mmCIF file of C-alpha atoms in Angstrom:
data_model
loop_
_atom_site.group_PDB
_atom_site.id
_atom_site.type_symbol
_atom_site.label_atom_id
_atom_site.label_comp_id
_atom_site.label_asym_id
_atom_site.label_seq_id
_atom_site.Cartn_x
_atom_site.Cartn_y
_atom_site.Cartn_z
ATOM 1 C CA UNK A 778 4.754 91.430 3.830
ATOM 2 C CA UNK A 779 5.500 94.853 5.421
ATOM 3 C CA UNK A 780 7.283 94.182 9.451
ATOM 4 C CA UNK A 781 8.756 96.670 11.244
ATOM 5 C CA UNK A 782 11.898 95.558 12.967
ATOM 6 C CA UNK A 783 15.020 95.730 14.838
ATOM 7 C CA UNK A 784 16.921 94.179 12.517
ATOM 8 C CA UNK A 785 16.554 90.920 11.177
ATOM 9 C CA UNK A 786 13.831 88.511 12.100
ATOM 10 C CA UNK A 787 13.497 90.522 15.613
ATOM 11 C CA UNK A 788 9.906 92.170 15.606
ATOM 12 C CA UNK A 789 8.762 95.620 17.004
ATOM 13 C CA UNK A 790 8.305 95.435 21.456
ATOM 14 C CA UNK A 791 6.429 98.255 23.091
ATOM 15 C CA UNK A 792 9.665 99.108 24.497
ATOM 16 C CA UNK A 793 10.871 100.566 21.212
ATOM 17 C CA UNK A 794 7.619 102.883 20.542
ATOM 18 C CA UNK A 795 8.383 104.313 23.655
ATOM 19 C CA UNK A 796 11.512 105.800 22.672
ATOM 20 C CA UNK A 797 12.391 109.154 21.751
ATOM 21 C CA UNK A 798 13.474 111.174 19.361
ATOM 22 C CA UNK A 799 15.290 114.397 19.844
ATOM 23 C CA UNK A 800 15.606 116.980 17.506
ATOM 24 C CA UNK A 801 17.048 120.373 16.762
ATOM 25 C CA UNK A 802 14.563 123.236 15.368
ATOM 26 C CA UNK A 803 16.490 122.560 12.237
ATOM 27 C CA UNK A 804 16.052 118.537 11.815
ATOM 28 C CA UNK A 805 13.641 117.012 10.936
ATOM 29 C CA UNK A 806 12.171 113.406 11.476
ATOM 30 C CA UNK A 807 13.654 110.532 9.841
ATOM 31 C CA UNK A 808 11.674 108.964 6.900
ATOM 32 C CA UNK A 809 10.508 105.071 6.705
ATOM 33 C CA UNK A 810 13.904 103.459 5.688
ATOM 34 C CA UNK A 811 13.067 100.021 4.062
ATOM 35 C CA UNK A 812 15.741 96.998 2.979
ATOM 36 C CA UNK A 813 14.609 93.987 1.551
ATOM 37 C CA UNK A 814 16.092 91.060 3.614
ATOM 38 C CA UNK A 815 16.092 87.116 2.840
ATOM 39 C CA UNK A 816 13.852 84.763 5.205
ATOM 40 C CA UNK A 817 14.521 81.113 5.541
ATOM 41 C CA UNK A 818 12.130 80.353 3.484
ATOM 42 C CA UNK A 819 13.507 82.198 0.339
ATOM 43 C CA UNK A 820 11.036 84.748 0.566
ATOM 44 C CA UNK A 821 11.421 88.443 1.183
ATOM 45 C CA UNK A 822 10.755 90.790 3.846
ATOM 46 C CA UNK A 823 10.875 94.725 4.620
ATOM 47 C CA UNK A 824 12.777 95.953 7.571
ATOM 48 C CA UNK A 825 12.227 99.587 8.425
ATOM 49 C CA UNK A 826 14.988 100.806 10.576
ATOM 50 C CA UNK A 827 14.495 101.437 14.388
ATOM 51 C CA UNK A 828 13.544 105.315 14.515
ATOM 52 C CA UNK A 829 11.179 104.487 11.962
ATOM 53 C CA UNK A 830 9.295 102.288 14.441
ATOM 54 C CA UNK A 831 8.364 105.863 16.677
ATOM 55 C CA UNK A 832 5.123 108.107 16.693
ATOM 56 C CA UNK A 833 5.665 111.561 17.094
ATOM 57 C CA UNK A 834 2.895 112.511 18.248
ATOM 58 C CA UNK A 835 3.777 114.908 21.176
ATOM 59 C CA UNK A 836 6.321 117.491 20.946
ATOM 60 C CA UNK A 837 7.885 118.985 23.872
ATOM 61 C CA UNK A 838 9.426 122.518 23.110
ATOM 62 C CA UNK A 839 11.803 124.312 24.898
ATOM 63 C CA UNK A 840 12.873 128.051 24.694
ATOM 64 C CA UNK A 841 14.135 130.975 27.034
ATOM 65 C CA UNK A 842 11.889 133.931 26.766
ATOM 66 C CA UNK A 843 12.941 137.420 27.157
ATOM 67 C CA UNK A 844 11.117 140.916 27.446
ATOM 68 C CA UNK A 845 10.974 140.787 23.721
ATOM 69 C CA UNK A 846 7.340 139.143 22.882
ATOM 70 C CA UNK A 847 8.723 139.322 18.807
ATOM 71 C CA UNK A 848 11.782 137.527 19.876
ATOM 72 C CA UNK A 849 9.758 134.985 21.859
ATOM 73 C CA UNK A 850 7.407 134.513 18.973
ATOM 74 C CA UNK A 851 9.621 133.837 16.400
ATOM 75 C CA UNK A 852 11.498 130.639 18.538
ATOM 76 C CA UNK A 853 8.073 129.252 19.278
ATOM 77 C CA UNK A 854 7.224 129.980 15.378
ATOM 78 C CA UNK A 855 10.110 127.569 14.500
ATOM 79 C CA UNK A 856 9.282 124.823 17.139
ATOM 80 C CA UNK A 857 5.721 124.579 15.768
ATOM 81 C CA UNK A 858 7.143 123.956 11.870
ATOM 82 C CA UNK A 859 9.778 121.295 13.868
ATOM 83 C CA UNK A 860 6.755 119.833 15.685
ATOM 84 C CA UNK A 861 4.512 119.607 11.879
ATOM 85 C CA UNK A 862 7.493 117.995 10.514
ATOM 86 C CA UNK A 863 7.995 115.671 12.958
ATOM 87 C CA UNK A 864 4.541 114.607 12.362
ATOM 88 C CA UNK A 865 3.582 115.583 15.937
ATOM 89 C CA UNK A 866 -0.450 116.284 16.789
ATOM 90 C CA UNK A 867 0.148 118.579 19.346
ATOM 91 C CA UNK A 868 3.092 121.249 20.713
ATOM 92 C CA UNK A 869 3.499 121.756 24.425
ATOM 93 C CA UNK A 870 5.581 125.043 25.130
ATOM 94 C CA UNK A 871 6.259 126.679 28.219
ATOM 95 C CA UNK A 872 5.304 128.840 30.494
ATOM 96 C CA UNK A 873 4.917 132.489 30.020
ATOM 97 C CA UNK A 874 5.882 131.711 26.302
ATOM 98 C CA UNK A 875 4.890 135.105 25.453
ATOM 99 C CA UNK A 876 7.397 136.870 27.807
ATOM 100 C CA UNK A 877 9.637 136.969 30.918
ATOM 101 C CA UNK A 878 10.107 140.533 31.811
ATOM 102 C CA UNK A 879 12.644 142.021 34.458
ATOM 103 C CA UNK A 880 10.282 143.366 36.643
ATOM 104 C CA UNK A 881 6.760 142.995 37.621
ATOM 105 C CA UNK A 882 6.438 146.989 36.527
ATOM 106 C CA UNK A 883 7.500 145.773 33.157
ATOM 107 C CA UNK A 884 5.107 142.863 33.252
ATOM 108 C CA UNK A 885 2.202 144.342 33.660
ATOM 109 C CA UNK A 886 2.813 146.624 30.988
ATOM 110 C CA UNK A 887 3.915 143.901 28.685
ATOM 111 C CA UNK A 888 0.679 142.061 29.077
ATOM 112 C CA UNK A 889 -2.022 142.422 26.653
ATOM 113 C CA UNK A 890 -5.640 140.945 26.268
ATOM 114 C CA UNK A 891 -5.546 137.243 24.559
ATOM 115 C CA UNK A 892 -7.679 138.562 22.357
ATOM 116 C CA UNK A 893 -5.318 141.013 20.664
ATOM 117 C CA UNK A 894 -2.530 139.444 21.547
ATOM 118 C CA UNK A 895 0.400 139.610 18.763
ATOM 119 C CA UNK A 896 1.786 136.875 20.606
ATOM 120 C CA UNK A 897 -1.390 134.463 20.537
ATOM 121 C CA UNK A 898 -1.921 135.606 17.255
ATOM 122 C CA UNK A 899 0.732 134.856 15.770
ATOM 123 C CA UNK A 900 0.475 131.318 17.557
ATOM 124 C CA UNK A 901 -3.240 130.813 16.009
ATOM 125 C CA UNK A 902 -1.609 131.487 12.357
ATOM 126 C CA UNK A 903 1.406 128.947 12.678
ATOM 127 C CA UNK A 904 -0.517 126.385 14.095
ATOM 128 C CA UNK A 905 -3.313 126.805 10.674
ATOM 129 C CA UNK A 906 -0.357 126.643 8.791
ATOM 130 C CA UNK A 907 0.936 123.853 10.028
ATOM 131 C CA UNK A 908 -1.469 121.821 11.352
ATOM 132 C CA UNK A 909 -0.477 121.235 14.692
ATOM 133 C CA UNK A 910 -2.229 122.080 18.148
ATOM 134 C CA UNK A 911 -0.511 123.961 20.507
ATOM 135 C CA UNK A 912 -0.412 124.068 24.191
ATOM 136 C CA UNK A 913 0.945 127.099 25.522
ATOM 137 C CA UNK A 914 1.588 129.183 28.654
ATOM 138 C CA UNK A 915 0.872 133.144 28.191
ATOM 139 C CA UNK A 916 -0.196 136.412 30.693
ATOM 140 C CA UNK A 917 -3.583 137.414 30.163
ATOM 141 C CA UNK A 918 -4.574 141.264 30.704
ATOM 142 C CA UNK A 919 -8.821 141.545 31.229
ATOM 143 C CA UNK A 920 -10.261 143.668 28.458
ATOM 144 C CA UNK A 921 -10.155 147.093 29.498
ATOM 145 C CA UNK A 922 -8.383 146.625 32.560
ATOM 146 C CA UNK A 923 -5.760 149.222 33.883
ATOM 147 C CA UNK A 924 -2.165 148.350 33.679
ATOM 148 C CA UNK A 925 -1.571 148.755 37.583
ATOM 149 C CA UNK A 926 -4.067 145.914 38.179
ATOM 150 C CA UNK A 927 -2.775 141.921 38.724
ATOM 151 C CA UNK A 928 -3.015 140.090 35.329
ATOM 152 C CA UNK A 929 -3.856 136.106 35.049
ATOM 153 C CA UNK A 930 -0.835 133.292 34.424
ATOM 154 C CA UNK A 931 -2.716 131.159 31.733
ATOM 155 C CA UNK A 932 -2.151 128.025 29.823
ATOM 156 C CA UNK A 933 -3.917 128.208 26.303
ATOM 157 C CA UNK A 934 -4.910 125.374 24.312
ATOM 158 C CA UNK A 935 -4.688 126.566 20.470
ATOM 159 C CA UNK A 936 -6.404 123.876 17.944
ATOM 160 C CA UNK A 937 -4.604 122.554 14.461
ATOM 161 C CA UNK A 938 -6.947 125.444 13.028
ATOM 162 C CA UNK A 939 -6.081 127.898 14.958
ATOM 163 C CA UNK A 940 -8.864 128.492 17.410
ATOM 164 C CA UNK A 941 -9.123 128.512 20.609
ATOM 165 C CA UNK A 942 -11.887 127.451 23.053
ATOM 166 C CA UNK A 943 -12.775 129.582 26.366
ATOM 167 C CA UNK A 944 -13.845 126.239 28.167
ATOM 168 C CA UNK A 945 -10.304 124.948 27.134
ATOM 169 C CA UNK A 946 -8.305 127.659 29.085
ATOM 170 C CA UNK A 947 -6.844 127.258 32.539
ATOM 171 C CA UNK A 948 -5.338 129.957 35.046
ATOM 172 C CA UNK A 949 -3.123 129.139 37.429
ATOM 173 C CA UNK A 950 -4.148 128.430 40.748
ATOM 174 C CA UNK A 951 -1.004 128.796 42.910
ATOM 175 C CA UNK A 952 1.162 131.939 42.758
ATOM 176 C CA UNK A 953 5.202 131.494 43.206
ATOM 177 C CA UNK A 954 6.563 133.519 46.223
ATOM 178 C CA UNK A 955 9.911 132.299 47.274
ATOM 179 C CA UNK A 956 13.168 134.784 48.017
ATOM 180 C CA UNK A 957 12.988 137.641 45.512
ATOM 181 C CA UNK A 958 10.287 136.214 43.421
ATOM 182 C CA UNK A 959 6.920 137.442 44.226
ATOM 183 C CA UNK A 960 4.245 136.618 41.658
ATOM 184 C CA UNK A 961 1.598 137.485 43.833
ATOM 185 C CA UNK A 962 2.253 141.025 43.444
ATOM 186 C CA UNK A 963 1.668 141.005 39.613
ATOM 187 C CA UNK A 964 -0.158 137.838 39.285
ATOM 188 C CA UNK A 965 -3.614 137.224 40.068
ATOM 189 C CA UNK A 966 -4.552 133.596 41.077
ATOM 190 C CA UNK A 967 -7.001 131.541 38.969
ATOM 191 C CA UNK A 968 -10.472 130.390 41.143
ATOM 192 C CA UNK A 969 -11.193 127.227 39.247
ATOM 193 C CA UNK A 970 -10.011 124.126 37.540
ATOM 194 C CA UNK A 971 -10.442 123.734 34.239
ATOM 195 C CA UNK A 972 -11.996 120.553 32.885
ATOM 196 C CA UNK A 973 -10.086 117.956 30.837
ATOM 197 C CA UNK A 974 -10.820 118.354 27.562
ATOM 198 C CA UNK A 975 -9.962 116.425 24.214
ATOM 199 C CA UNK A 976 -6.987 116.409 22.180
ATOM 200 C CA UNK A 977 -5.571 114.273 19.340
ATOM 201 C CA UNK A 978 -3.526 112.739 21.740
ATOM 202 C CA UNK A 979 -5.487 112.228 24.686
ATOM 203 C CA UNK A 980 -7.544 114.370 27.531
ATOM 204 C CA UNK A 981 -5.534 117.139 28.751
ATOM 205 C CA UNK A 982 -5.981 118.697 32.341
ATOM 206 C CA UNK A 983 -4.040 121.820 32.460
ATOM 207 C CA UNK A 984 -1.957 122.928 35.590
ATOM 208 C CA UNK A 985 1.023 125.685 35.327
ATOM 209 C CA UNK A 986 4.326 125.283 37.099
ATOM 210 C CA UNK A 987 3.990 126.140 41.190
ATOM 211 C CA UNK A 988 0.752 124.252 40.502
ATOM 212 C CA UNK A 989 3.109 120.980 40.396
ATOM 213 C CA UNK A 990 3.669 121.192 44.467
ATOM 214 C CA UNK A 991 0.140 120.600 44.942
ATOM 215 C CA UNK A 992 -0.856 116.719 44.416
ATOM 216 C CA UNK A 993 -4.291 117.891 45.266
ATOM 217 C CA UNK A 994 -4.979 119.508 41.667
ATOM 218 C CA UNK A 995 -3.714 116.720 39.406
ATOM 219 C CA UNK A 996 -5.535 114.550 41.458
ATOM 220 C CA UNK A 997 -8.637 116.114 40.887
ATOM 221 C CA UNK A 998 -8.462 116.012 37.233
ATOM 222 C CA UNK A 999 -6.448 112.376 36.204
ATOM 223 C CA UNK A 1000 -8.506 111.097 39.171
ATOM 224 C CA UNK A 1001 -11.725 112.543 40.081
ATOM 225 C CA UNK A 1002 -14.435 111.306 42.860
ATOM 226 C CA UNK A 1003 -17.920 110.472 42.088
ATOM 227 C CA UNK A 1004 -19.401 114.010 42.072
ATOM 228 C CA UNK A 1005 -16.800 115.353 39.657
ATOM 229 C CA UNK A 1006 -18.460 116.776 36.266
ATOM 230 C CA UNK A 1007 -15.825 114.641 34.796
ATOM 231 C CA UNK A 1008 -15.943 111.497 36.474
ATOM 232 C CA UNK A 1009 -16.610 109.766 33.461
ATOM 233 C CA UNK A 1010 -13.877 111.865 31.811
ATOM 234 C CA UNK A 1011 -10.569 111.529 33.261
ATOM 235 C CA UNK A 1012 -7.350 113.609 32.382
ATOM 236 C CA UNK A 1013 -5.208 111.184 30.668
ATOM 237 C CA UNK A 1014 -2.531 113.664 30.152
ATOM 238 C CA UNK A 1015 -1.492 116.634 32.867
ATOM 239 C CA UNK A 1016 0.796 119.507 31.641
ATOM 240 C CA UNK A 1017 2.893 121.722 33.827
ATOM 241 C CA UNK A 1018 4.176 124.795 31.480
ATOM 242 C CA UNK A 1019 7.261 125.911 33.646
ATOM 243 C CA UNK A 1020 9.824 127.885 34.713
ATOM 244 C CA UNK A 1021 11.577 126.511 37.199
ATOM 245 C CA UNK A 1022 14.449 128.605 39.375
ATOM 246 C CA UNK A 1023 17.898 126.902 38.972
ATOM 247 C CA UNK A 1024 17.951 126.300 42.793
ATOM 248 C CA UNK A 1025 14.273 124.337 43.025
ATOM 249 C CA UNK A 1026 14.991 122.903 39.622
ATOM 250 C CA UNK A 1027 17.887 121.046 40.876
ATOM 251 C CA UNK A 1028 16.397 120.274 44.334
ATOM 252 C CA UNK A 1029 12.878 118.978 43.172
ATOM 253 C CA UNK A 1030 11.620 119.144 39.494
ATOM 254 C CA UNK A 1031 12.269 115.754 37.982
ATOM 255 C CA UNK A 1032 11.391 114.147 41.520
ATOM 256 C CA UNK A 1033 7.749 116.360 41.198
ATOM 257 C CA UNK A 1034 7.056 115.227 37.984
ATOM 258 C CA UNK A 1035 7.637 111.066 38.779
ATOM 259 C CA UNK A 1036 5.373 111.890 41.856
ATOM 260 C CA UNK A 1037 2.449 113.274 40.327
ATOM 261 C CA UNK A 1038 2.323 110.827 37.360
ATOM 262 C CA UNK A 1039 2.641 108.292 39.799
ATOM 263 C CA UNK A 1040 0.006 109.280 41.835
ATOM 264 C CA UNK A 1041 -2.474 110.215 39.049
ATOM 265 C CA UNK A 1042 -1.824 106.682 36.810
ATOM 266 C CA UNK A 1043 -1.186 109.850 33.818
ATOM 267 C CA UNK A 1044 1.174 111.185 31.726
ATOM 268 C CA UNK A 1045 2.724 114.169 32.487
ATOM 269 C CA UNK A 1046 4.084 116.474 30.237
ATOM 270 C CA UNK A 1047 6.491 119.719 31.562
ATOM 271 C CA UNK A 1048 7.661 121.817 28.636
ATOM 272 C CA UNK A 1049 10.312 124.168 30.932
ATOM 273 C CA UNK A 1050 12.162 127.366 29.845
ATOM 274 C CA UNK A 1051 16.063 127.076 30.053
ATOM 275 C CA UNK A 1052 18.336 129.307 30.367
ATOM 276 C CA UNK A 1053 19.013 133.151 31.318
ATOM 277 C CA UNK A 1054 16.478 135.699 30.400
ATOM 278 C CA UNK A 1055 17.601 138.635 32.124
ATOM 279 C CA UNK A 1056 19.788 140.061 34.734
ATOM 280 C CA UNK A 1057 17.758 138.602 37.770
ATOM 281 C CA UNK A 1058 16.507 135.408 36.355
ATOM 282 C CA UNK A 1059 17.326 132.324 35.005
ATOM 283 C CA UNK A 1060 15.357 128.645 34.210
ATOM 284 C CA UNK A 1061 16.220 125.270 34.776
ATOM 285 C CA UNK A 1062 15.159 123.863 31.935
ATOM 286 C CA UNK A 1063 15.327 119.653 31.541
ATOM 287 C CA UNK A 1064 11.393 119.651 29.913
ATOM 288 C CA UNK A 1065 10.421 116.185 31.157
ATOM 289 C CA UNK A 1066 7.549 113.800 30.050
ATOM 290 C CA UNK A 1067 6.926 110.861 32.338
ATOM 291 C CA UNK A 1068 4.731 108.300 31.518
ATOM 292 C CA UNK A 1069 1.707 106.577 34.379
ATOM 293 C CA UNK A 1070 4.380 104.166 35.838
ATOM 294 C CA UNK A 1071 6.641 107.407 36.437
ATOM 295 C CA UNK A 1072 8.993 106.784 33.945
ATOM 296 C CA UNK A 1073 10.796 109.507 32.085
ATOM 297 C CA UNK A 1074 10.459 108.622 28.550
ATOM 298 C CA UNK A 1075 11.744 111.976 27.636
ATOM 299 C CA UNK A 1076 14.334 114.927 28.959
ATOM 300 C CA UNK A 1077 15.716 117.512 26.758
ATOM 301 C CA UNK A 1078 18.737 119.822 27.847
ATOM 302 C CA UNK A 1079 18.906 122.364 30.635
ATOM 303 C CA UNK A 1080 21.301 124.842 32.267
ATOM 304 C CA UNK A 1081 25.304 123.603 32.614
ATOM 305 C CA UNK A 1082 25.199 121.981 36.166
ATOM 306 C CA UNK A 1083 27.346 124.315 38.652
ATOM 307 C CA UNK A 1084 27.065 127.707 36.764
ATOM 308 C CA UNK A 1085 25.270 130.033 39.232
ATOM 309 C CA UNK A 1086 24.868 132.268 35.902
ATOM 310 C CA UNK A 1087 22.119 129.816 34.604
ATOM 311 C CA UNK A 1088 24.059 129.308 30.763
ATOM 312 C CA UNK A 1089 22.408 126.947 28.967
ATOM 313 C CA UNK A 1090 24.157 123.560 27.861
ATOM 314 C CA UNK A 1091 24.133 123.974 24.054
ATOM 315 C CA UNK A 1092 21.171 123.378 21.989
ATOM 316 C CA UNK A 1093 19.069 123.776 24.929
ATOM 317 C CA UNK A 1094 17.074 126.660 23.528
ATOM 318 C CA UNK A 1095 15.088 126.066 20.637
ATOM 319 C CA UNK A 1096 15.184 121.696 21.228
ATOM 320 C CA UNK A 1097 12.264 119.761 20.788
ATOM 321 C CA UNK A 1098 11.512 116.523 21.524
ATOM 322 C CA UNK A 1099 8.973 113.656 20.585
ATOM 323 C CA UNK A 1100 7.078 110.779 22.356
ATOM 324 C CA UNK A 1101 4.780 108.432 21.978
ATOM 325 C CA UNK A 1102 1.188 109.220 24.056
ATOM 326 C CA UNK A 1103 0.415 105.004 24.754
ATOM 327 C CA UNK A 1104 -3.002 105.324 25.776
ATOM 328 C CA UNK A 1105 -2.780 101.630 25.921
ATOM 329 C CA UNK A 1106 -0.484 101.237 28.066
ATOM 330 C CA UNK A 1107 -2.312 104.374 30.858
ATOM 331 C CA UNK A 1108 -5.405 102.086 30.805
ATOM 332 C CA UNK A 1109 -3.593 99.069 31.512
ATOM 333 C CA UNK A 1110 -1.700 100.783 34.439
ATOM 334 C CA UNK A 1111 -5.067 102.031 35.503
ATOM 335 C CA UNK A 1112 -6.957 98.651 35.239
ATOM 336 C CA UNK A 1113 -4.081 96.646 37.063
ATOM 337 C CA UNK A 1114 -3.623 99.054 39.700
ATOM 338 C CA UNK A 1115 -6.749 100.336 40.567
ATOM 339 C CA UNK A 1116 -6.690 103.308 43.255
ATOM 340 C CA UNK A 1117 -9.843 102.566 44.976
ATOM 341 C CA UNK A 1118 -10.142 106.118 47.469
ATOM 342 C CA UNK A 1119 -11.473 105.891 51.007
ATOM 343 C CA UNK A 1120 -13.815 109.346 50.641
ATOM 344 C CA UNK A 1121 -15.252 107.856 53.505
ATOM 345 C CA UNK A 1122 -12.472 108.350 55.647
ATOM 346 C CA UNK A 1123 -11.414 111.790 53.663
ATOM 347 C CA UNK A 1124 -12.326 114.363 52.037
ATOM 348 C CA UNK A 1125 -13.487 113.530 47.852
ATOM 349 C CA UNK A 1126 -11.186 115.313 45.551
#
């Protein structure tokens, strides 16, 4: 008789597979540990110890991009092989994965088609070699389209075989303006949702970052009205690719992220950048994934707490962490609490 357990005679509880593991790009997840152990009866029994009770099936990477789109590949590179042997399904990264530049001058000329990417490219080959899906924020230039033109803020959704699906990719709605940050003036805004669409772990509607302020949007996809074209086909998962300023990241991030999986009975899953990436600009960091009751079942490392110069605490760039995607337990939220909306009053989402 094979039992996973505590320790002796204490069986497995939900509230162990929701735990976490945390890892380093350099760790790896721990094997099935087995003992044999005496029962009452004389017989034996195999305990596996506790982390061997966990699924890793999401991974949440975190890194701090720079100008450099080699240097940026070659972190995400590493979190994908962390995230295959961690036995993880899928790999959410950040936002603008590919680059953070120190201008929007610099930006624009940094962007490429995701079609020729090296970046995306080099994405699609990890994630053959490894087996793992990947969930990624990138800039998008139009083919053919002149460098002084906007460009698009898009989340990518690469498959464990390295392809990726048009009908799969989201651009980001909402633009960030606040102080000295103006995306608008490089950034284009998306004109559509993208449908949820299926994943190893679960249906994934794609928002980006500033997207997160606006209930509006995850409602639409985790909960949809009657004459949705996915009604029948709920997001079960919402992502927000960020990277949050250290001032808004302190003020309102985690707080965000409760709120809309709240709200949307969904798991949310924020894979932030962290740390400084150039002279101007820094990231919060703290990658959260909160489950439908608005739990955080998962927070890696950010910036140190009081340094205006946005360091990062150490082993913030480059973590990854694992979680359990409990389907289960979404649909039994769902079922017990169901949020019945008066379009009759107001407007369907």
């Amino acid at each position: 008789m094979l039992r996973l357990s505590d320790g002796p005679d204490r069986p497995v509880t939900k509230k162990h597979r929701q735990r976490h593991i945390l890892l380093s790009s350099r760790q790896t997840r721990p094997h099935l540990k087995v003992s044999k152990s005496h029962t009452r009866s004389g017989g034996f029994v195999l305990l596996a110890i506790r982390e061997a009770i966990i699924m890793a099936i999401a991974a949440i990477g975190q890194i701090c991009s720079t100008a450099s789109i080699k240097g940026n590949l070659e972190q995400c590179v590493k979190l994908v092989a962390s995230a295959a042997r961690g036995q993880a399904k899928v790999l959410f990264l950040p936002e603008a994965s590919d680059y953070i530049a120190p201008d929007g001058q610099t930006s624009l000329q940094l962007a490429e088609p995701q079609s020729t990417s090296p970046f995306v490219k080099g994405l699609q080959e990890a994630a053959r070699e490894h087996s793992v899906a990947i969930h990624v924020g990138v800039h998008h230039r139009e083919e053919g389209q002149d460098q002084s033109k906007r460009i698009l803020n898009r989340a990518l959704y690469i498959t464990a075989n390295g392809d990726i699906n048009d009908a799969t990719t989201y651009d980001k709605l909402h633009v960030f303006d606040y102080g000295s940050l103006k995306e608008s003036a490089t950034v284009q805004p998306g004109t559509s949702l993208t449908a949820p669409f299926d994943s190893p772990i679960g249906r994934i509607g794609s928002l980006i970052c500033f997207d997160l302020r606006f209930p509006e949007a995850g409602l639409a996809l985790a909960q949809p009205g009657p004459h949705s074209a996915w009604k029948n086909k709920p997001a079960q998962i919402i992502t927000y690719p960020s990277a949050f300023t250290l001032r808004t990241g302190a003020a309102h991030w985690e707080t965000l992220l409760r709120a809309r999986a709240i709200e949307t009975q969904s798991y949310v899953i924020a894979a932030a950048q962290v740390g400084r990436h150039n002279e101007k600009r820094a990231s919060w960091g703290r990658s959260i994934v909160a489950d439908p009751w608005g739990n955080v079942v998962l927070k890696l490392k950010g910036v140190k707490e009081g340094e205006p110069q946005g360091t990062a605490e150490d082993g913030a760039e480059g973590e990854i962490g694992f979680v359990d995607i409990d389907l289960e337990h979404l649909e039994k939220v769902r079922r017990e609490m169901p949020l019945q909306r008066r379009i009759d009053v107001y407007p369907e989402l």
